[in-house]
Amino acid sequence: MIRFPNSGFKIQALSSRPSNLRGLQGDVVIDEAAFHESLDELLKAAMALTMWGARVRIISTHNGVDNLFNQYIQEAREGRKDYSVHRITLDDAIADGLYRRICYVTGREWSPESEQKWRDDLYKNAPTREDADEEYGCIPKKSGGAYIPHALIEMAMIRDIPILTFEAPDDFISRAAWLRESEVLTWCEEHLKPLLEALNPRSRFSFGEDFARTGDLSCFVLLEITESLAKREVFRVELRNLPYAQQEQVMMYILTRVPALVGAAFDATGNGGYLAEAALLAFGPDIIDCVMLSPKWYGEWMPKLKAEFEDQNILVARHQTTLDDLRHVKVVNGIPQIDKGRTKDQNATAVNARRHGDFAVALCMANRASYMEGFILDESACQALPERSRAMEGGYRDDDEAYHEFDRGCW
């Protein structure tokens, strides 16, 4: 902190935690805004200070076209926000004496030739030309900082895929167990039963789950694999603030009614191990994959999910949360994985409800499960062997002497 004794003013450096701005007054400068984890919350706290005439300056290099920082710039240019946009490239700074100042501070001799070489070396030594343009030319990368491009996600979206949400009230866990079970069963019968009964018996299905008990939400995705091997999200279930037992109840309601399940992948990290273990005990390891999320796992399965979008082989629900969650997949240390940022949940009634790429993880899990080879046998497709007496009465000819050693069964 720097204090000015004559005026009483001060300059105070704060971390990017939004709550640090609460209760303060004065002008705010947010530096490298595009790289903050919760820029929206930080800006919300900062803009509250403008009621008293304070000014807010947002300064940053770009971090992709889909980054919130770039969205604010576009909204300002479109006239939807009363922001003033100032664009200063490296060439602008050089023209205003940046390299001369560097030479003065470091004791080097300035010349036009050394200035041009310094500038060219910065561009040449950047990882890619796109990276150089983003860092020095104020041009956001088309990849948007997101692993799956915005355009590919938009192309895969359709409107007729339902998103079902169960948001339990705070007192839900204090209710009697039978009341909780009854309420959840009623919800399942009303919302899930019609969708499950309408499943195409000629298709196969996979299931993916991302777990949360509090804070974020649990997300279930049922993925249809058609005869042409195209994939389509059948429906999505989002559970917020729901006890473990009722999350298991919803999960079991779905999985026991899917006609041909090739596999289900569960987030077994931390508390997610409860639901993953319950599924494993119910259906066995041929059907259930308990995943410990890690950079290695993301590095193996996120590229396969991206390939589905690139090949236009997958369809997902058209909704803002779909886009928000999939944009949370970023390349971190060379590996596509969920970043640390959070976005507001448009589906939730709670004011502070946030999302953390929950659908992206569940969809990646469902896509991973589509590579599994197990399936739940449809008992209605089995033909029972006749009882011995009925077989002989009907003139059944048994050429196998061992037949009478076996009990009734099926084939």
Short mmCIF file of C-alpha atoms in Angstrom, two decimals:
data_model
loop_
_atom_site.label_atom_id
_atom_site.label_comp_id
_atom_site.label_asym_id
_atom_site.label_seq_id
_atom_site.Cartn_x
_atom_site.Cartn_y
_atom_site.Cartn_z
CA MET A 1 0.00 0.00 0.00
CA ILE A 2 1.21 3.49 -0.88
CA ARG A 3 -0.16 6.41 1.17
CA PHE A 4 -0.07 10.08 0.16
CA PRO A 5 0.05 12.04 3.44
CA ASN A 6 -0.81 15.45 1.98
CA SER A 7 -3.97 14.36 0.18
CA GLY A 8 -4.96 11.39 2.31
CA PHE A 9 -5.26 9.20 -0.79
CA LYS A 10 -3.73 5.74 -1.06
CA ILE A 11 -3.01 3.06 -3.65
CA GLN A 12 -3.82 -0.41 -2.37
CA ALA A 13 -3.05 -3.70 -4.13
CA LEU A 14 -5.59 -6.47 -3.62
CA SER A 15 -5.94 -10.06 -4.75
CA SER A 16 -8.60 -10.88 -7.34
CA ARG A 17 -11.01 -12.27 -4.75
CA PRO A 18 -14.28 -10.36 -5.39
CA SER A 19 -15.11 -9.97 -1.69
CA ASN A 20 -11.96 -7.89 -1.19
CA LEU A 21 -13.66 -4.96 -2.95
CA ARG A 22 -16.79 -5.05 -0.80
CA GLY A 23 -17.11 -2.08 1.52
CA LEU A 24 -14.36 -0.05 -0.16
CA GLN A 25 -14.50 3.22 -2.07
CA GLY A 26 -12.37 4.67 -4.84
CA ASP A 27 -11.27 3.97 -8.39
CA VAL A 28 -10.58 0.36 -9.36
CA VAL A 29 -8.03 -1.01 -11.82
CA ILE A 30 -8.40 -4.69 -12.76
CA ASP A 31 -5.16 -5.85 -14.36
CA GLU A 32 -4.91 -8.90 -16.67
CA ALA A 33 -8.67 -9.25 -16.36
CA ALA A 34 -8.93 -12.00 -18.99
CA PHE A 35 -6.99 -14.35 -16.73
CA HIS A 36 -9.06 -13.93 -13.55
CA GLU A 37 -11.06 -16.98 -12.50
CA SER A 38 -14.20 -15.01 -11.53
CA LEU A 39 -14.09 -11.86 -13.62
CA ASP A 40 -17.87 -11.50 -13.63
CA GLU A 41 -18.06 -11.51 -9.82
CA LEU A 42 -15.05 -9.21 -9.55
CA LEU A 43 -16.56 -6.72 -11.97
CA LYS A 44 -19.92 -6.89 -10.20
CA ALA A 45 -18.25 -5.85 -6.95
CA ALA A 46 -16.23 -3.13 -8.69
CA MET A 47 -19.17 -1.62 -10.56
CA ALA A 48 -21.03 -1.13 -7.28
CA LEU A 49 -18.44 1.53 -6.42
CA THR A 50 -19.45 3.63 -9.42
CA MET A 51 -22.58 4.71 -7.53
CA TRP A 52 -20.30 7.15 -5.68
CA GLY A 53 -18.59 8.36 -8.84
CA ALA A 54 -15.68 5.92 -8.84
CA ARG A 55 -14.19 4.73 -12.12
CA VAL A 56 -13.37 1.17 -13.12
CA ARG A 57 -10.57 0.38 -15.56
CA ILE A 58 -10.28 -3.13 -16.99
CA ILE A 59 -6.84 -3.80 -18.48
CA SER A 60 -5.69 -7.04 -20.07
CA THR A 61 -4.13 -8.86 -22.94
CA HIS A 62 -6.56 -11.19 -24.67
CA ASN A 63 -7.18 -14.79 -23.64
CA GLY A 64 -9.31 -16.05 -26.52
CA VAL A 65 -12.36 -14.82 -28.39
CA ASP A 66 -14.82 -16.54 -26.02
CA ASN A 67 -13.23 -15.11 -22.89
CA LEU A 68 -15.48 -12.87 -20.77
CA PHE A 69 -13.03 -9.98 -21.20
CA ASN A 70 -13.48 -10.09 -24.97
CA GLN A 71 -17.25 -10.44 -24.58
CA TYR A 72 -17.32 -7.17 -22.62
CA ILE A 73 -15.33 -5.49 -25.40
CA GLN A 74 -17.76 -6.73 -28.05
CA GLU A 75 -20.78 -5.62 -26.01
CA ALA A 76 -19.22 -2.15 -25.61
CA ARG A 77 -18.57 -1.88 -29.34
CA GLU A 78 -22.12 -2.99 -30.07
CA GLY A 79 -23.45 -0.25 -27.80
CA ARG A 80 -24.93 -2.61 -25.23
CA LYS A 81 -22.60 -1.39 -22.48
CA ASP A 82 -21.50 2.18 -21.78
CA TYR A 83 -17.83 1.23 -21.69
CA SER A 84 -15.02 3.09 -23.44
CA VAL A 85 -12.66 0.74 -25.31
CA HIS A 86 -8.98 1.66 -25.71
CA ARG A 87 -6.83 -0.60 -27.91
CA ILE A 88 -3.03 -0.32 -27.63
CA THR A 89 -0.90 -2.76 -29.63
CA LEU A 90 2.82 -3.35 -29.28
CA ASP A 91 3.41 -1.24 -32.39
CA ASP A 92 1.40 1.60 -30.81
CA ALA A 93 3.55 1.39 -27.69
CA ILE A 94 6.77 1.32 -29.72
CA ALA A 95 5.65 4.41 -31.62
CA ASP A 96 5.06 6.13 -28.28
CA GLY A 97 8.59 5.32 -27.09
CA LEU A 98 8.33 1.97 -25.32
CA TYR A 99 11.61 0.59 -26.66
CA ARG A 100 13.39 3.90 -26.08
CA ARG A 101 12.31 3.73 -22.45
CA ILE A 102 13.52 0.13 -22.14
CA CYS A 103 16.90 1.16 -23.52
CA TYR A 104 17.07 4.10 -21.12
CA VAL A 105 16.26 1.95 -18.07
CA THR A 106 18.58 -0.92 -19.03
CA GLY A 107 21.44 1.30 -20.23
CA ARG A 108 21.38 0.10 -23.84
CA GLU A 109 21.88 2.30 -26.85
CA TRP A 110 18.78 2.90 -28.92
CA SER A 111 18.73 2.72 -32.70
CA PRO A 112 15.98 2.18 -35.29
CA GLU A 113 17.62 -1.10 -36.32
CA SER A 114 17.78 -2.49 -32.77
CA GLU A 115 14.19 -1.42 -32.17
CA GLN A 116 12.97 -3.26 -35.27
CA LYS A 117 14.99 -6.37 -34.37
CA TRP A 118 13.60 -6.34 -30.83
CA ARG A 119 10.07 -6.14 -32.17
CA ASP A 120 10.61 -8.87 -34.79
CA ASP A 121 12.23 -11.20 -32.24
CA LEU A 122 9.17 -10.97 -29.98
CA TYR A 123 6.92 -12.13 -32.81
CA LYS A 124 9.36 -14.75 -34.06
CA ASN A 125 9.87 -16.38 -30.67
CA ALA A 126 6.17 -16.62 -29.76
CA PRO A 127 4.84 -20.23 -29.84
CA THR A 128 2.64 -19.48 -32.87
CA ARG A 129 1.70 -16.49 -34.99
CA GLU A 130 -1.75 -16.57 -33.40
CA ASP A 131 -0.16 -16.38 -29.96
CA ALA A 132 1.95 -13.41 -31.05
CA ASP A 133 -1.07 -11.60 -32.48
CA GLU A 134 -2.98 -12.21 -29.26
CA GLU A 135 -0.15 -11.12 -26.96
CA TYR A 136 1.13 -8.15 -28.93
CA GLY A 137 -1.56 -7.25 -31.48
CA CYS A 138 -4.77 -7.24 -29.39
CA ILE A 139 -6.24 -9.98 -31.62
CA PRO A 140 -7.95 -12.76 -29.61
CA LYS A 141 -7.23 -16.29 -30.77
CA LYS A 142 -10.01 -17.89 -32.76
CA SER A 143 -9.80 -20.95 -30.54
CA GLY A 144 -11.30 -18.65 -27.96
CA GLY A 145 -9.16 -20.12 -25.22
CA ALA A 146 -11.78 -22.88 -25.21
CA TYR A 147 -10.80 -26.37 -26.33
CA ILE A 148 -13.96 -26.98 -28.35
CA PRO A 149 -14.62 -24.00 -30.64
CA HIS A 150 -17.81 -22.03 -30.17
CA ALA A 151 -18.89 -22.67 -33.77
CA LEU A 152 -18.65 -26.46 -33.39
CA ILE A 153 -20.78 -26.40 -30.25
CA GLU A 154 -23.43 -24.25 -31.94
CA MET A 155 -23.58 -26.65 -34.90
CA ALA A 156 -24.21 -29.60 -32.57
CA MET A 157 -27.06 -27.97 -30.65
CA ILE A 158 -30.73 -28.86 -31.19
CA ARG A 159 -33.80 -27.62 -29.33
CA ASP A 160 -35.80 -30.76 -28.54
CA ILE A 161 -33.47 -32.29 -25.92
CA PRO A 162 -34.89 -31.83 -22.39
CA ILE A 163 -32.85 -30.61 -19.42
CA LEU A 164 -34.47 -31.80 -16.17
CA THR A 165 -33.57 -30.02 -12.94
CA PHE A 166 -34.21 -31.05 -9.34
CA GLU A 167 -33.13 -28.38 -6.86
CA ALA A 168 -33.75 -29.47 -3.28
CA PRO A 169 -34.63 -26.83 -0.68
CA ASP A 170 -32.31 -26.33 2.28
CA ASP A 171 -34.62 -28.23 4.65
CA PHE A 172 -34.94 -31.23 2.33
CA ILE A 173 -32.31 -33.29 4.17
CA SER A 174 -34.13 -32.83 7.50
CA ARG A 175 -37.30 -34.47 6.18
CA ALA A 176 -38.11 -38.09 6.93
CA ALA A 177 -36.43 -40.59 4.62
CA TRP A 178 -39.74 -41.90 3.26
CA LEU A 179 -40.85 -38.37 2.41
CA ARG A 180 -37.63 -37.69 0.51
CA GLU A 181 -37.91 -40.98 -1.35
CA SER A 182 -41.56 -40.38 -2.17
CA GLU A 183 -40.94 -36.86 -3.49
CA VAL A 184 -38.03 -37.97 -5.66
CA LEU A 185 -39.97 -40.99 -6.96
CA THR A 186 -42.89 -38.75 -7.89
CA TRP A 187 -40.49 -36.45 -9.74
CA CYS A 188 -38.93 -39.42 -11.57
CA GLU A 189 -42.33 -40.81 -12.54
CA GLU A 190 -43.44 -37.44 -13.86
CA HIS A 191 -40.31 -36.37 -15.72
CA LEU A 192 -38.11 -39.40 -16.40
CA LYS A 193 -40.58 -42.23 -17.00
CA PRO A 194 -42.05 -40.85 -20.27
CA LEU A 195 -38.57 -40.24 -21.67
CA LEU A 196 -37.28 -43.68 -20.70
CA GLU A 197 -40.35 -45.43 -22.12
CA ALA A 198 -39.80 -43.61 -25.43
CA LEU A 199 -36.21 -44.85 -25.89
CA ASN A 200 -35.52 -46.45 -29.25
CA PRO A 201 -35.12 -50.22 -28.67
CA ARG A 202 -32.85 -50.47 -31.73
CA SER A 203 -30.30 -48.07 -30.24
CA ARG A 204 -27.72 -48.57 -27.53
CA PHE A 205 -27.07 -46.14 -24.72
CA SER A 206 -24.29 -44.89 -22.49
CA PHE A 207 -24.44 -42.88 -19.29
CA GLY A 208 -22.12 -40.25 -17.84
CA GLU A 209 -22.09 -38.52 -14.47
CA ASP A 210 -20.34 -35.60 -12.80
CA PHE A 211 -20.88 -35.53 -9.05
CA ALA A 212 -21.39 -32.74 -6.54
CA ARG A 213 -23.19 -32.64 -3.21
CA THR A 214 -23.08 -28.92 -2.40
CA GLY A 215 -21.76 -25.88 -4.24
CA ASP A 216 -21.80 -27.21 -7.80
CA LEU A 217 -24.36 -29.68 -9.17
CA SER A 218 -24.50 -33.33 -10.14
CA CYS A 219 -25.14 -33.86 -13.82
CA PHE A 220 -26.38 -37.07 -15.49
CA VAL A 221 -26.23 -37.45 -19.28
CA LEU A 222 -27.86 -40.30 -21.20
CA LEU A 223 -26.31 -40.67 -24.65
CA GLU A 224 -27.99 -42.56 -27.49
CA ILE A 225 -25.80 -44.46 -29.95
CA THR A 226 -27.79 -45.05 -33.12
CA GLU A 227 -27.37 -47.84 -35.65
CA SER A 228 -25.24 -45.47 -37.75
CA LEU A 229 -23.03 -44.88 -34.64
CA ALA A 230 -24.14 -41.25 -34.41
CA LYS A 231 -24.50 -39.98 -30.84
CA ARG A 232 -27.28 -37.87 -29.39
CA GLU A 233 -27.95 -36.57 -25.91
CA VAL A 234 -31.31 -38.08 -24.93
CA PHE A 235 -31.82 -35.98 -21.82
CA ARG A 236 -29.86 -34.31 -19.07
CA VAL A 237 -30.59 -34.42 -15.35
CA GLU A 238 -29.16 -31.74 -13.07
CA LEU A 239 -29.39 -32.27 -9.31
CA ARG A 240 -28.55 -29.49 -6.88
CA ASN A 241 -28.37 -29.80 -3.08
CA LEU A 242 -29.76 -33.35 -3.22
CA PRO A 243 -28.67 -35.89 -0.54
CA TYR A 244 -26.51 -38.85 -1.55
CA ALA A 245 -29.34 -41.37 -1.12
CA GLN A 246 -31.68 -39.47 -3.41
CA GLN A 247 -28.99 -38.99 -6.04
CA GLU A 248 -28.54 -42.76 -5.96
CA GLN A 249 -32.33 -43.15 -6.25
CA VAL A 250 -32.45 -41.04 -9.42
CA MET A 251 -29.43 -42.80 -10.87
CA MET A 252 -30.91 -46.26 -10.24
CA TYR A 253 -34.27 -45.21 -11.65
CA ILE A 254 -32.57 -44.33 -14.93
CA LEU A 255 -30.09 -47.18 -15.28
CA THR A 256 -32.58 -49.95 -14.45
CA ARG A 257 -34.89 -48.73 -17.23
CA VAL A 258 -32.42 -48.23 -20.09
CA PRO A 259 -32.97 -51.13 -22.53
CA ALA A 260 -29.43 -51.62 -23.87
CA LEU A 261 -26.77 -49.96 -21.74
CA VAL A 262 -23.25 -50.47 -23.06
CA GLY A 263 -21.62 -48.66 -20.16
CA ALA A 264 -21.75 -45.93 -17.54
CA ALA A 265 -18.84 -43.79 -16.35
CA PHE A 266 -18.92 -42.09 -12.94
CA ASP A 267 -16.86 -39.36 -11.34
CA ALA A 268 -15.39 -41.28 -8.40
CA THR A 269 -13.20 -38.40 -7.21
CA GLY A 270 -13.70 -37.42 -3.56
CA ASN A 271 -17.33 -37.69 -2.45
CA GLY A 272 -18.25 -38.91 -5.92
CA GLY A 273 -16.98 -42.31 -4.85
CA TYR A 274 -20.28 -42.96 -3.04
CA LEU A 275 -22.44 -42.89 -6.15
CA ALA A 276 -19.81 -44.62 -8.28
CA GLU A 277 -19.50 -47.46 -5.77
CA ALA A 278 -23.28 -47.85 -5.51
CA ALA A 279 -23.50 -48.23 -9.29
CA LEU A 280 -20.55 -50.64 -9.34
CA LEU A 281 -22.15 -52.88 -6.71
CA ALA A 282 -25.47 -52.87 -8.57
CA PHE A 283 -24.26 -53.48 -12.13
CA GLY A 284 -20.68 -54.75 -11.95
CA PRO A 285 -17.37 -53.67 -13.52
CA ASP A 286 -18.38 -54.69 -17.05
CA ILE A 287 -20.97 -51.91 -17.06
CA ILE A 288 -19.58 -49.34 -14.60
CA ASP A 289 -16.32 -47.40 -14.91
CA CYS A 290 -15.35 -45.54 -11.72
CA VAL A 291 -13.17 -42.69 -12.94
CA MET A 292 -10.63 -40.85 -10.81
CA LEU A 293 -10.47 -37.57 -12.70
CA SER A 294 -6.91 -36.55 -13.52
CA PRO A 295 -4.97 -34.75 -16.27
CA LYS A 296 -4.07 -38.17 -17.69
CA TRP A 297 -7.75 -39.16 -18.00
CA TYR A 298 -8.71 -35.81 -19.53
CA GLY A 299 -5.80 -36.09 -21.94
CA GLU A 300 -7.11 -39.44 -23.17
CA TRP A 301 -10.85 -38.75 -23.40
CA MET A 302 -11.34 -35.03 -24.06
CA PRO A 303 -9.75 -35.31 -27.54
CA LYS A 304 -12.23 -38.10 -28.36
CA LEU A 305 -15.12 -35.86 -27.32
CA LYS A 306 -13.78 -32.98 -29.40
CA ALA A 307 -13.51 -35.33 -32.39
CA GLU A 308 -17.24 -36.07 -32.10
CA PHE A 309 -17.96 -32.35 -32.48
CA GLU A 310 -15.46 -31.95 -35.32
CA ASP A 311 -17.00 -34.91 -37.18
CA GLN A 312 -20.51 -33.55 -36.55
CA ASN A 313 -21.35 -36.91 -35.01
CA ILE A 314 -22.94 -35.68 -31.78
CA LEU A 315 -26.04 -33.65 -30.87
CA VAL A 316 -26.55 -31.85 -27.56
CA ALA A 317 -29.24 -29.66 -25.99
CA ARG A 318 -29.41 -26.07 -27.21
CA HIS A 319 -29.04 -24.07 -24.01
CA GLN A 320 -26.74 -21.41 -22.58
CA THR A 321 -25.54 -23.80 -19.88
CA THR A 322 -24.40 -26.24 -22.57
CA LEU A 323 -22.25 -23.56 -24.13
CA ASP A 324 -20.99 -22.25 -20.78
CA ASP A 325 -19.94 -25.67 -19.52
CA LEU A 326 -18.21 -26.80 -22.71
CA ARG A 327 -16.29 -23.51 -22.81
CA HIS A 328 -14.81 -24.42 -19.42
CA VAL A 329 -12.68 -27.03 -21.20
CA LYS A 330 -9.33 -25.28 -21.68
CA VAL A 331 -5.86 -26.47 -22.59
CA VAL A 332 -3.86 -26.30 -19.34
CA ASN A 333 -0.21 -27.33 -19.51
CA GLY A 334 -0.90 -28.94 -22.86
CA ILE A 335 -3.85 -31.03 -21.61
CA PRO A 336 -7.55 -30.24 -22.27
CA GLN A 337 -9.32 -30.17 -18.91
CA ILE A 338 -11.82 -28.17 -16.87
CA ASP A 339 -10.48 -24.78 -15.83
CA LYS A 340 -10.92 -23.25 -12.37
CA GLY A 341 -13.50 -20.65 -13.34
CA ARG A 342 -17.19 -20.74 -12.53
CA THR A 343 -20.25 -19.33 -14.27
CA LYS A 344 -23.71 -18.44 -13.01
CA ASP A 345 -26.25 -21.26 -13.29
CA GLN A 346 -29.09 -19.97 -15.47
CA ASN A 347 -31.32 -22.92 -14.46
CA ALA A 348 -31.02 -22.51 -10.68
CA THR A 349 -33.35 -20.55 -8.43
CA ALA A 350 -30.61 -19.82 -5.88
CA VAL A 351 -29.00 -16.44 -6.51
CA ASN A 352 -25.44 -17.64 -5.89
CA ALA A 353 -25.72 -20.96 -7.74
CA ARG A 354 -22.64 -21.58 -9.87
CA ARG A 355 -21.51 -24.06 -12.50
CA HIS A 356 -18.08 -25.53 -13.05
CA GLY A 357 -18.21 -27.27 -16.41
CA ASP A 358 -20.49 -29.94 -14.94
CA PHE A 359 -22.18 -30.89 -18.21
CA ALA A 360 -18.85 -31.00 -20.04
CA VAL A 361 -17.54 -33.61 -17.60
CA ALA A 362 -20.76 -35.66 -17.69
CA LEU A 363 -20.82 -35.60 -21.50
CA CYS A 364 -17.18 -36.66 -21.67
CA MET A 365 -18.00 -39.49 -19.23
CA ALA A 366 -20.95 -40.59 -21.37
CA ASN A 367 -18.80 -40.53 -24.49
CA ARG A 368 -16.14 -42.58 -22.71
CA ALA A 369 -18.83 -45.08 -21.63
CA SER A 370 -19.93 -45.42 -25.27
CA TYR A 371 -16.64 -47.25 -25.89
CA MET A 372 -17.52 -49.93 -23.33
CA GLU A 373 -18.87 -53.30 -24.46
CA GLY A 374 -21.12 -54.40 -21.62
CA PHE A 375 -24.91 -54.27 -21.78
CA ILE A 376 -27.88 -55.06 -19.59
CA LEU A 377 -29.84 -58.01 -20.92
CA ASP A 378 -33.41 -57.24 -21.91
CA GLU A 379 -35.37 -60.08 -20.29
CA SER A 380 -38.34 -59.57 -22.63
CA ALA A 381 -36.11 -60.61 -25.54
CA CYS A 382 -35.27 -63.98 -23.94
CA GLN A 383 -37.19 -67.18 -24.73
CA ALA A 384 -37.80 -69.55 -21.86
CA LEU A 385 -37.04 -73.26 -22.19
CA PRO A 386 -40.17 -75.39 -21.75
CA GLU A 387 -40.64 -77.53 -18.68
CA ARG A 388 -39.81 -81.21 -19.22
CA SER A 389 -43.40 -82.43 -19.03
CA ARG A 390 -44.71 -79.71 -21.37
CA ALA A 391 -41.89 -80.38 -23.80
CA MET A 392 -42.75 -84.06 -24.07
CA GLU A 393 -46.49 -83.39 -24.30
CA GLY A 394 -45.93 -81.14 -27.27
CA GLY A 395 -43.98 -83.81 -29.07
CA TYR A 396 -40.64 -82.22 -28.39
CA ARG A 397 -37.91 -84.56 -29.61
CA ASP A 398 -34.89 -84.56 -27.35
CA ASP A 399 -31.82 -85.95 -29.01
CA ASP A 400 -29.58 -84.82 -26.16
CA GLU A 401 -29.60 -87.27 -23.30
CA ALA A 402 -28.19 -84.62 -21.01
CA TYR A 403 -31.30 -82.47 -21.42
CA HIS A 404 -33.07 -84.07 -18.45
CA GLU A 405 -30.14 -83.20 -16.19
CA PHE A 406 -30.84 -79.47 -16.55
CA ASP A 407 -33.49 -77.32 -14.94
CA ARG A 408 -35.66 -74.84 -16.77
CA GLY A 409 -33.69 -71.92 -18.25
CA CYS A 410 -33.53 -69.72 -21.30
CA TRP A 411 -31.63 -69.16 -24.51
#
